[in-house]
Coordinates of C-alpha atoms and ligand atoms in Angstrom, one line a residue:
M1 CA -12.6 -3.1 -21.9
T2 CA -13.3 -2.3 -18.3
K3 CA -16.6 -3.7 -17.1
G4 CA -19.2 -1.7 -15.3
C5 CA -18.6 -0.3 -11.9
G6 CA -20.2 -2.3 -9.1
L7 CA -19.8 0.6 -6.6
L8 CA -20.8 4.2 -7.4
G9 CA -18.2 6.8 -6.8
Y10 CA -15.2 4.5 -7.2
E11 CA -12.8 4.0 -10.0
P12 CA -14.2 1.0 -11.8
S13 CA -12.1 -2.2 -11.2
Y14 CA -12.3 -5.9 -10.6
Y15 CA -12.3 -5.0 -7.0
T16 CA -15.3 -2.7 -7.1
D17 CA -17.3 -5.3 -9.1
T18 CA -16.5 -8.0 -6.4
A19 CA -16.9 -5.8 -3.4
Q20 CA -18.6 -7.6 -0.4
A21 CA -20.1 -4.4 1.1
K22 CA -21.7 -1.3 -0.3
P23 CA -20.7 1.5 2.1
D24 CA -23.0 4.4 2.4
Y25 CA -22.0 7.1 4.8
P26 CA -23.3 10.6 5.0
C27 CA -21.5 13.8 3.9
L28 CA -20.4 15.9 6.9
K29 CA -23.0 18.6 7.6
G30 CA -22.9 21.0 10.5
E31 CA -20.6 20.8 13.5
V32 CA -19.3 17.5 15.0
Q33 CA -17.3 17.0 18.2
A34 CA -14.8 14.2 18.5
D35 CA -11.6 13.3 20.4
I36 CA -9.8 12.5 17.2
C37 CA -10.5 13.5 13.6
I38 CA -9.0 11.4 10.8
V39 CA -8.6 12.6 7.3
G40 CA -8.6 9.7 4.7
A41 CA -10.3 6.3 4.9
G42 CA -7.6 4.0 3.5
F43 CA -5.7 1.4 5.5
T44 CA -3.9 4.1 7.6
G45 CA -7.1 6.0 8.6
L46 CA -9.2 2.9 9.0
S47 CA -6.7 1.1 11.1
A48 CA -6.2 4.2 13.3
A49 CA -9.9 4.7 13.6
L50 CA -10.6 1.1 14.6
H51 CA -7.7 0.9 17.2
L52 CA -8.7 4.3 18.7
A53 CA -12.4 3.4 18.9
E54 CA -11.6 0.1 20.6
Q55 CA -9.8 2.1 23.3
G56 CA -12.9 4.2 23.9
Y57 CA -12.1 7.4 21.9
Q58 CA -14.7 9.3 19.9
V59 CA -13.5 9.2 16.3
A60 CA -14.7 11.0 13.2
V61 CA -13.3 10.0 9.8
L62 CA -13.5 12.4 6.9
E63 CA -13.1 10.9 3.4
A64 CA -13.1 13.1 0.3
E65 CA -14.5 10.3 -1.8
R66 CA -15.6 6.8 -0.6
I67 CA -14.2 4.3 1.9
G68 CA -11.1 2.6 0.4
W69 CA -11.4 4.8 -2.7
G70 CA -7.6 5.6 -2.8
A71 CA -4.6 3.2 -3.2
S72 CA -6.1 0.9 -0.5
G73 CA -9.0 -0.2 -2.6
R74 CA -7.0 -0.5 -5.9
N75 CA -3.6 -2.2 -5.1
G76 CA -2.0 -5.5 -5.9
G77 CA -3.0 -6.9 -2.5
Q78 CA 0.5 -8.2 -1.6
V79 CA 1.1 -8.3 2.1
C80 CA 4.8 -8.8 2.9
Q81 CA 7.3 -8.5 5.7
G82 CA 10.4 -6.5 5.6
H83 CA 11.3 -2.9 4.7
N84 CA 12.3 -1.3 1.4
M85 CA 15.5 -0.1 3.1
G86 CA 18.1 -2.8 3.8
H87 CA 18.6 -3.8 7.4
E88 CA 22.3 -2.9 7.4
E89 CA 21.5 0.6 6.2
L90 CA 18.9 1.0 8.9
E91 CA 21.5 -0.2 11.5
K92 CA 23.9 2.5 10.2
K93 CA 21.3 5.2 10.5
L94 CA 19.7 4.2 13.8
G95 CA 21.8 1.6 15.5
K96 CA 21.3 -2.1 15.8
A97 CA 18.6 -2.1 18.5
S98 CA 16.3 0.3 16.6
A99 CA 16.9 -1.5 13.3
D100 CA 16.0 -4.8 14.9
L101 CA 12.8 -3.3 16.4
L102 CA 11.8 -2.0 12.9
W103 CA 12.4 -5.4 11.5
Q104 CA 10.2 -7.0 14.2
M105 CA 7.5 -4.4 13.5
S106 CA 7.5 -5.4 9.9
L107 CA 6.8 -9.0 10.9
E108 CA 4.1 -7.7 13.3
S109 CA 2.5 -5.7 10.5
V110 CA 1.7 -8.9 8.5
D111 CA 0.5 -10.7 11.6
L112 CA -1.7 -7.7 12.4
V113 CA -3.4 -7.8 9.0
R114 CA -4.1 -11.5 9.5
A115 CA -5.4 -11.0 13.1
L116 CA -7.7 -8.2 12.0
I117 CA -9.1 -10.3 9.2
A118 CA -9.7 -13.2 11.6
K119 CA -11.1 -11.2 14.4
H120 CA -13.6 -9.3 12.3
D121 CA -14.3 -12.2 9.9
I122 CA -13.4 -10.1 6.8
Q123 CA -14.0 -12.0 3.6
C124 CA -11.1 -10.8 1.4
D125 CA -9.7 -13.9 -0.4
L126 CA -6.7 -14.1 2.0
K127 CA -4.1 -16.6 0.8
Q128 CA -0.6 -17.5 1.8
G129 CA 2.8 -16.8 0.2
V130 CA 4.7 -14.0 -1.6
M131 CA 7.7 -14.5 -3.8
H132 CA 10.1 -11.8 -5.1
V133 CA 11.8 -13.0 -8.2
A134 CA 14.9 -11.8 -10.1
A135 CA 13.9 -10.2 -13.4
K136 CA 17.3 -11.0 -14.9
P137 CA 20.2 -13.4 -14.0
A138 CA 22.3 -10.4 -12.8
H139 CA 19.8 -10.0 -9.8
N140 CA 20.2 -13.6 -8.6
A141 CA 23.2 -13.0 -6.4
H142 CA 21.5 -10.1 -4.6
I143 CA 18.4 -12.3 -3.9
K144 CA 20.6 -15.1 -2.5
E145 CA 22.5 -12.6 -0.2
T146 CA 19.2 -11.1 1.1
V147 CA 17.8 -14.5 2.0
E148 CA 21.1 -15.6 3.7
Y149 CA 21.3 -12.4 5.7
K150 CA 17.7 -12.7 7.0
N151 CA 18.1 -16.4 7.8
R152 CA 21.5 -16.0 9.5
V153 CA 21.6 -12.6 11.0
L154 CA 18.0 -12.0 11.7
N155 CA 17.2 -15.6 12.5
Y156 CA 14.3 -15.5 10.2
D157 CA 13.7 -18.8 8.6
A158 CA 10.3 -18.2 6.9
L159 CA 12.2 -16.7 4.0
K160 CA 13.5 -19.4 1.5
Y161 CA 15.9 -19.1 -1.4
V162 CA 14.4 -20.7 -4.6
E163 CA 16.7 -21.8 -7.4
P164 CA 15.9 -20.4 -10.9
D165 CA 14.8 -23.9 -12.1
E166 CA 12.3 -24.2 -9.3
V167 CA 11.0 -20.7 -9.9
S168 CA 10.4 -21.7 -13.6
A169 CA 8.5 -24.7 -12.4
M170 CA 6.4 -22.7 -9.9
L171 CA 5.6 -19.9 -12.4
G172 CA 5.6 -21.7 -15.8
C173 CA 8.0 -19.2 -17.2
E174 CA 11.8 -19.4 -17.8
R175 CA 12.4 -15.7 -17.9
F176 CA 12.6 -15.2 -14.2
G177 CA 15.7 -15.9 -12.2
A178 CA 16.0 -16.9 -8.5
G179 CA 13.3 -16.2 -6.0
E180 CA 13.0 -15.2 -2.3
Y181 CA 9.9 -16.9 -1.0
W182 CA 8.2 -15.2 2.0
T183 CA 6.3 -18.2 3.1
E184 CA 4.5 -16.2 5.8
G185 CA 3.6 -13.4 3.4
A186 CA 0.1 -13.2 2.1
H187 CA -2.2 -11.7 -0.5
L188 CA -5.8 -10.5 -0.5
H189 CA -8.6 -8.5 -2.1
P190 CA -7.6 -5.1 -0.9
L191 CA -11.0 -3.3 -1.3
N192 CA -12.8 -6.0 0.7
Y193 CA -10.1 -5.8 3.4
A194 CA -10.7 -2.0 3.6
L195 CA -14.5 -2.3 3.6
G196 CA -14.2 -5.0 6.3
L197 CA -12.0 -2.7 8.5
A198 CA -14.6 0.1 8.0
Q199 CA -17.4 -2.2 9.1
A200 CA -15.5 -3.2 12.2
A201 CA -14.6 0.4 13.0
E202 CA -18.2 1.5 12.6
K203 CA -19.3 -1.3 15.0
A204 CA -16.7 0.0 17.5
G205 CA -18.4 3.5 17.3
V206 CA -16.4 5.3 14.6
R207 CA -18.4 7.9 12.7
F208 CA -17.6 8.0 8.9
Y209 CA -18.3 10.8 6.5
E210 CA -17.9 10.2 2.8
N211 CA -17.8 12.8 0.0
S212 CA -16.4 15.1 2.7
R213 CA -13.2 16.7 1.4
V214 CA -11.2 18.6 4.0
S215 CA -10.3 22.0 2.6
H216 CA -8.2 23.3 5.6
Y217 CA -7.8 23.1 9.3
A218 CA -6.3 25.0 12.2
S219 CA -4.9 23.9 15.5
H220 CA -4.4 26.0 18.7
K221 CA -3.7 25.5 22.3
T222 CA -6.4 25.8 25.0
V223 CA -6.2 25.5 28.8
E224 CA -7.3 21.8 28.4
G225 CA -4.8 21.0 25.7
S226 CA -4.9 21.1 22.0
Q227 CA -7.9 21.8 19.8
V228 CA -8.2 21.3 16.0
T229 CA -10.9 22.6 13.8
V230 CA -11.2 20.7 10.5
E231 CA -13.3 22.3 7.7
C232 CA -15.2 20.7 4.9
E233 CA -17.5 22.4 2.5
Q234 CA -20.7 21.8 4.5
G235 CA -19.4 21.2 8.0
Q236 CA -16.6 21.1 10.5
V237 CA -15.1 18.7 13.1
K238 CA -13.7 20.0 16.4
A239 CA -11.3 17.5 17.9
K240 CA -8.2 17.3 20.2
Y241 CA -6.1 15.5 17.6
L242 CA -6.0 15.3 13.8
L243 CA -4.5 12.4 11.9
L244 CA -3.5 12.9 8.3
A245 CA -3.9 9.7 6.4
C246 CA -4.1 11.0 2.8
N247 CA -0.9 9.4 1.4
G248 CA -0.7 9.9 -2.4
Y249 CA -3.8 12.1 -2.4
L250 CA -2.6 14.7 0.1
G251 CA -2.3 17.4 -2.6
N252 CA -1.8 20.8 -1.1
L253 CA -3.7 20.1 2.1
E254 CA -0.5 20.2 4.3
P255 CA 2.5 21.9 2.6
R256 CA 4.7 21.1 5.7
I257 CA 4.8 17.4 4.8
A258 CA 4.0 17.4 1.1
S259 CA 7.6 17.6 0.0
K260 CA 8.4 14.4 1.9
I261 CA 6.4 12.3 -0.6
M262 CA 5.9 12.1 -4.4
P263 CA 2.6 10.7 -5.8
I264 CA 3.1 8.3 -8.6
N265 CA 0.5 6.3 -10.6
N266 CA 0.6 2.5 -11.0
F267 CA -1.6 0.3 -13.1
I268 CA -3.2 -3.2 -13.0
L269 CA -5.2 -5.3 -15.4
A270 CA -7.5 -8.3 -14.7
T271 CA -7.9 -11.0 -17.4
E272 CA -11.1 -13.0 -17.8
P273 CA -11.2 -16.1 -15.5
L274 CA -8.6 -18.6 -16.7
D275 CA -9.0 -22.4 -16.7
D276 CA -7.6 -24.4 -13.9
A277 CA -4.8 -25.9 -15.9
T278 CA -3.5 -22.5 -17.0
C279 CA -3.7 -21.2 -13.4
R280 CA -1.8 -24.1 -12.0
R281 CA 0.9 -23.7 -14.8
I282 CA 1.5 -20.0 -14.3
N283 CA 1.1 -19.9 -10.6
R284 CA 1.4 -23.5 -9.2
D285 CA 1.1 -22.5 -5.5
D286 CA -1.4 -19.6 -5.9
I287 CA 1.0 -17.1 -4.4
A288 CA 1.7 -13.4 -5.1
V289 CA 4.7 -12.6 -7.2
A290 CA 6.8 -9.4 -7.7
D291 CA 9.9 -9.0 -9.8
S292 CA 13.1 -7.0 -9.2
R293 CA 12.6 -4.3 -11.8
F294 CA 12.7 -0.7 -10.7
V295 CA 9.2 -0.4 -12.2
I296 CA 8.1 -3.7 -10.9
N297 CA 5.8 -6.3 -12.5
Y298 CA 3.6 -8.1 -9.9
F299 CA 0.9 -10.6 -10.3
K300 CA -1.4 -13.0 -8.5
L301 CA -4.6 -14.9 -9.2
S302 CA -7.9 -13.5 -8.0
G303 CA -10.4 -15.5 -6.0
D304 CA -12.2 -16.4 -9.3
N305 CA -9.0 -17.3 -11.2
R306 CA -8.3 -14.1 -13.1
L307 CA -4.7 -13.1 -13.6
L308 CA -4.3 -9.7 -11.9
W309 CA -1.1 -8.2 -13.4
G310 CA 0.5 -4.9 -12.2
G311 CA 2.9 -3.2 -14.5
G312 CA 3.8 0.3 -15.7
E313 CA 3.7 3.6 -14.0
N314 CA 3.3 7.2 -14.9
Y315 CA 4.1 10.4 -13.1
S316 CA 1.5 12.8 -14.6
S317 CA -1.9 13.9 -13.3
K318 CA -3.6 11.7 -15.9
F319 CA -4.0 8.0 -16.3
P320 CA -3.6 6.4 -19.8
K321 CA -6.9 6.2 -21.6
D322 CA -6.9 2.4 -22.1
I323 CA -5.2 1.1 -19.0
G324 CA -5.8 -2.6 -19.9
N325 CA -3.8 -2.2 -23.1
F326 CA -1.2 -0.1 -21.4
V327 CA -0.4 -2.9 -18.9
R328 CA -1.0 -5.9 -21.3
P329 CA 2.5 -5.8 -23.0
Y330 CA 4.2 -6.2 -19.6
M331 CA 2.2 -9.4 -19.0
L332 CA 2.8 -10.7 -22.5
E333 CA 6.5 -10.2 -22.1
Y334 CA 6.4 -13.1 -19.6
Y335 CA 3.3 -15.0 -20.7
P336 CA 2.9 -14.6 -24.5
E337 CA 0.6 -17.6 -24.4
L338 CA -2.0 -15.3 -22.8
K339 CA -2.3 -13.2 -25.9
D340 CA -5.8 -14.4 -26.5
A341 CA -7.0 -13.9 -22.9
R342 CA -9.6 -11.3 -22.7
I343 CA -8.8 -8.3 -20.6
D344 CA -11.8 -7.5 -18.5
Y345 CA -10.5 -4.7 -16.3
G346 CA -7.8 -2.1 -16.2
W347 CA -7.4 0.5 -13.5
G348 CA -4.9 2.6 -11.8
G349 CA -4.2 4.2 -8.4
T350 CA -1.9 6.8 -6.9
L351 CA 0.6 5.8 -4.2
A352 CA 3.1 8.0 -2.4
I353 CA 6.8 7.2 -2.4
T354 CA 9.6 8.7 -0.3
L355 CA 13.2 9.3 -1.4
N356 CA 14.5 6.6 0.9
R357 CA 11.5 4.3 0.4
M358 CA 10.7 4.1 4.1
P359 CA 7.4 5.4 5.3
H360 CA 7.3 8.9 6.6
F361 CA 5.8 9.2 10.1
D362 CA 5.8 12.6 11.7
R363 CA 4.1 15.2 13.9
V364 CA 3.2 18.4 12.2
D365 CA 2.6 19.9 15.7
D366 CA 1.6 18.5 19.1
A367 CA -1.9 17.8 17.8
I368 CA -1.4 16.7 14.2
F369 CA 0.1 13.3 13.3
V370 CA 0.9 11.9 9.9
A371 CA 1.7 8.5 8.4
Q372 CA 2.3 8.3 4.6
G373 CA 4.8 7.4 1.9
Y374 CA 4.8 3.6 2.2
S375 CA 6.4 3.4 -1.2
G376 CA 4.4 0.4 -2.5
H377 CA 4.6 -1.5 0.8
G378 CA 1.5 -0.2 2.4
V379 CA -1.0 -3.0 2.8
A380 CA 0.8 -4.2 5.9
L381 CA 2.7 -1.1 6.9
A382 CA -0.3 1.3 6.6
T383 CA -2.3 -1.0 8.8
L384 CA 0.5 -0.9 11.3
G385 CA 0.9 2.8 10.8
G386 CA -2.7 3.4 11.9
K387 CA -2.2 1.3 14.9
L388 CA 1.0 3.1 15.9
M389 CA -0.8 6.5 15.6
A390 CA -3.5 5.1 17.9
E391 CA -0.8 4.0 20.4
A392 CA 0.9 7.4 20.2
I393 CA -2.3 9.3 21.0
S394 CA -3.1 7.0 23.9
G395 CA 0.2 7.6 25.5
S396 CA 2.7 5.0 24.1
A397 CA 4.5 7.0 21.4
E398 CA 7.8 5.0 21.4
R399 CA 7.0 2.8 18.4
F400 CA 5.6 5.6 16.3
D401 CA 8.6 7.7 17.2
L402 CA 11.0 5.0 16.2
F403 CA 9.6 5.1 12.6
A404 CA 9.6 8.9 12.9
K405 CA 13.4 8.8 13.6
V406 CA 14.2 7.4 10.2
P407 CA 15.3 10.5 8.4
T408 CA 13.0 11.3 5.5
P409 CA 14.7 13.7 3.0
S410 CA 12.5 16.1 1.1
F411 CA 12.3 15.8 -2.6
P412 CA 14.5 18.3 -4.3
G413 CA 12.5 21.2 -5.5
G414 CA 10.1 21.0 -2.6
T415 CA 6.4 20.7 -3.4
L416 CA 6.4 22.8 -6.6
L417 CA 9.4 21.7 -8.5
R418 CA 9.6 18.0 -7.5
W419 CA 8.2 16.7 -10.8
P420 CA 10.8 17.4 -13.4
G421 CA 13.6 15.8 -11.3
L422 CA 11.5 12.8 -10.4
V423 CA 10.3 12.2 -14.0
A424 CA 13.9 12.3 -15.3
G425 CA 15.1 10.0 -12.4
M426 CA 12.3 7.5 -12.9
L427 CA 12.8 7.4 -16.7
F428 CA 16.5 6.8 -16.2
Y429 CA 15.9 3.8 -13.9
S430 CA 13.2 2.3 -16.0
L431 CA 15.5 2.6 -19.1
R432 CA 18.2 0.9 -17.0
D433 CA 15.7 -1.9 -16.3
R434 CA 15.4 -2.5 -20.1
F435 CA 19.0 -2.4 -21.0
F436 CA 21.1 -3.8 -18.1
Ligands
FAD501 C1 -1.8 0.2 -8.2 C2 -1.2 0.1 -6.8 C3 -0.7 -1.2 -6.4 C4 -0.1 -1.3 -5.1 N1 0.2 -2.6 -4.7 C5 0.6 -2.8 -3.5 C6 0.8 -4.1 -3.0 O1 0.6 -5.1 -3.7 N2 1.2 -4.3 -1.7 C7 1.4 -3.2 -0.9 O2 1.8 -3.4 0.3 N3 1.2 -1.9 -1.3 C8 0.7 -1.7 -2.5 N4 0.4 -0.4 -3.0 C9 0.5 0.7 -2.0 C10 -0.7 0.7 -1.0 O3 -1.9 0.5 -1.7 C11 -0.6 2.0 -0.2 O4 0.6 2.1 0.4 C12 -1.7 2.0 0.9 O5 -3.0 1.6 0.4 C13 -1.7 3.4 1.5 O6 -2.9 3.5 2.3 P1 -3.3 4.9 2.9 O7 -4.5 4.7 3.8 O8 -2.1 5.6 3.5 O9 -3.7 5.8 1.6 P2 -4.9 5.7 0.6 O10 -5.5 4.3 0.5 O11 -4.5 6.3 -0.7 O12 -6.0 6.6 1.3 C14 -5.9 8.0 1.3 C15 -7.3 8.6 1.4 O13 -7.3 9.9 1.8 C16 -8.3 10.6 1.1 N5 -8.1 12.0 1.1 C17 -7.0 12.7 0.6 N6 -7.1 14.0 0.8 C18 -8.2 14.2 1.5 C19 -8.9 15.4 1.9 N7 -8.4 16.6 1.7 N8 -10.1 15.2 2.6 C20 -10.6 14.0 2.9 N9 -10.0 12.8 2.4 C21 -8.9 13.0 1.7 C22 -8.3 10.0 -0.3 O14 -9.6 10.2 -0.9 C23 -8.0 8.5 0.0 O15 -9.2 7.7 0.1 C24 -0.1 -0.2 -4.2 C25 -0.6 1.0 -4.6 C26 -1.1 1.2 -5.9 C27 -1.7 2.5 -6.3

């Protein structure tokens, strides 16, 4: 079912077969000196690297696999404003001024993605518009309240309430309820966005090392400040600062932050290219769509008119054998008329969620920064997260610290016993999706 892999060393997907660039960076060998060492070349690490190099820092990025190999090169490509935690809840936790700033930064995150794409001329099928739709009538009222709150209290008028009839007309499907339409939201080809960021960062002087998995590191103080030594199998980087940008692939690298996130797997299929009439019927305005289920369905059209449909998760270390067929029933539930559409690709990726669904930004010590746990909202927020780490290192830590102030509870059971509780919880919520 899944076609051949256009890029060696990547999980085969529609994105790898349509990648604009073929990165080829060396494996780290011997000793390298840098101001900053970054572990992980997804949106977080790439954005941090680019912003730091533009300020004149010497940056080395160590990636265990390939550039954009993780969630950043495999996701649904939806770029949306807002946070997963409601504004009122953020206000209760941090006060009005901080909650307002976090909201503003969520708007900035989408602008930042657009600005980087424009500045570096990244070819990544960027299109306008994201709509969140009620999966069932019981969710309509919440959608209406969310839109009204953002319009009235936050003075944000680029979010529109869409009546269920209009949603049906836009999506050619009567099963969805009302919609919240983020008219300034966007969607894109995520791997091409990641590869474009890497090219821009390389031009700015960043040194990338692929197939260079960090096994461990140590930091200590010297008379000049901090020093970190980061070890891979065949080499090491010595730097003043270390940025951990590993997200769902962190594993056991840093036990002090691992219990703040839970890796979960999410899956996407791509149909064969659909004819123009079908595309216009199921997605009249060529926007990205996500529904309100706990295990969400999300979809968009690709640059070549395939339906990319995300649906289904698992919480194990293995992906289903036939991912296309695993996801297909979710798509057919809404669009049974696509039963004869060929499924050309099916792939999965691992993302990191936090218990409160806000990203987890932190300092492990004075020299080690972390940004992770975007909880399915990382295309925009990870790009911003990288920029905020760069700001913090260059002396303006206020915005990084504001995110870091949002309390991130650890998953019960710590790093070892998180799984059973999570699996039970997730199954409960996904069952609730089906029955209520
Ligand atoms: C299927 C799927 C759909 C999604 N859809 C959306 C969406 O539509 N919109 C949205 O906003 N978000 C979405 N997300 C989430 C989004 O993709 C992530 O939040 C974002 O990509 C995180 O970027 P990152 O750079 O932090 O992590 P990643 O892109 O996962 O990068 C982490 C990198 O660290 C590397 N690494 C880990 N350990 C080591 C080590 N020891 N040494 C060296 N390198 C290491 C990994 O190899 C990996 O490349 C989705 C995620 C998935 C999986």
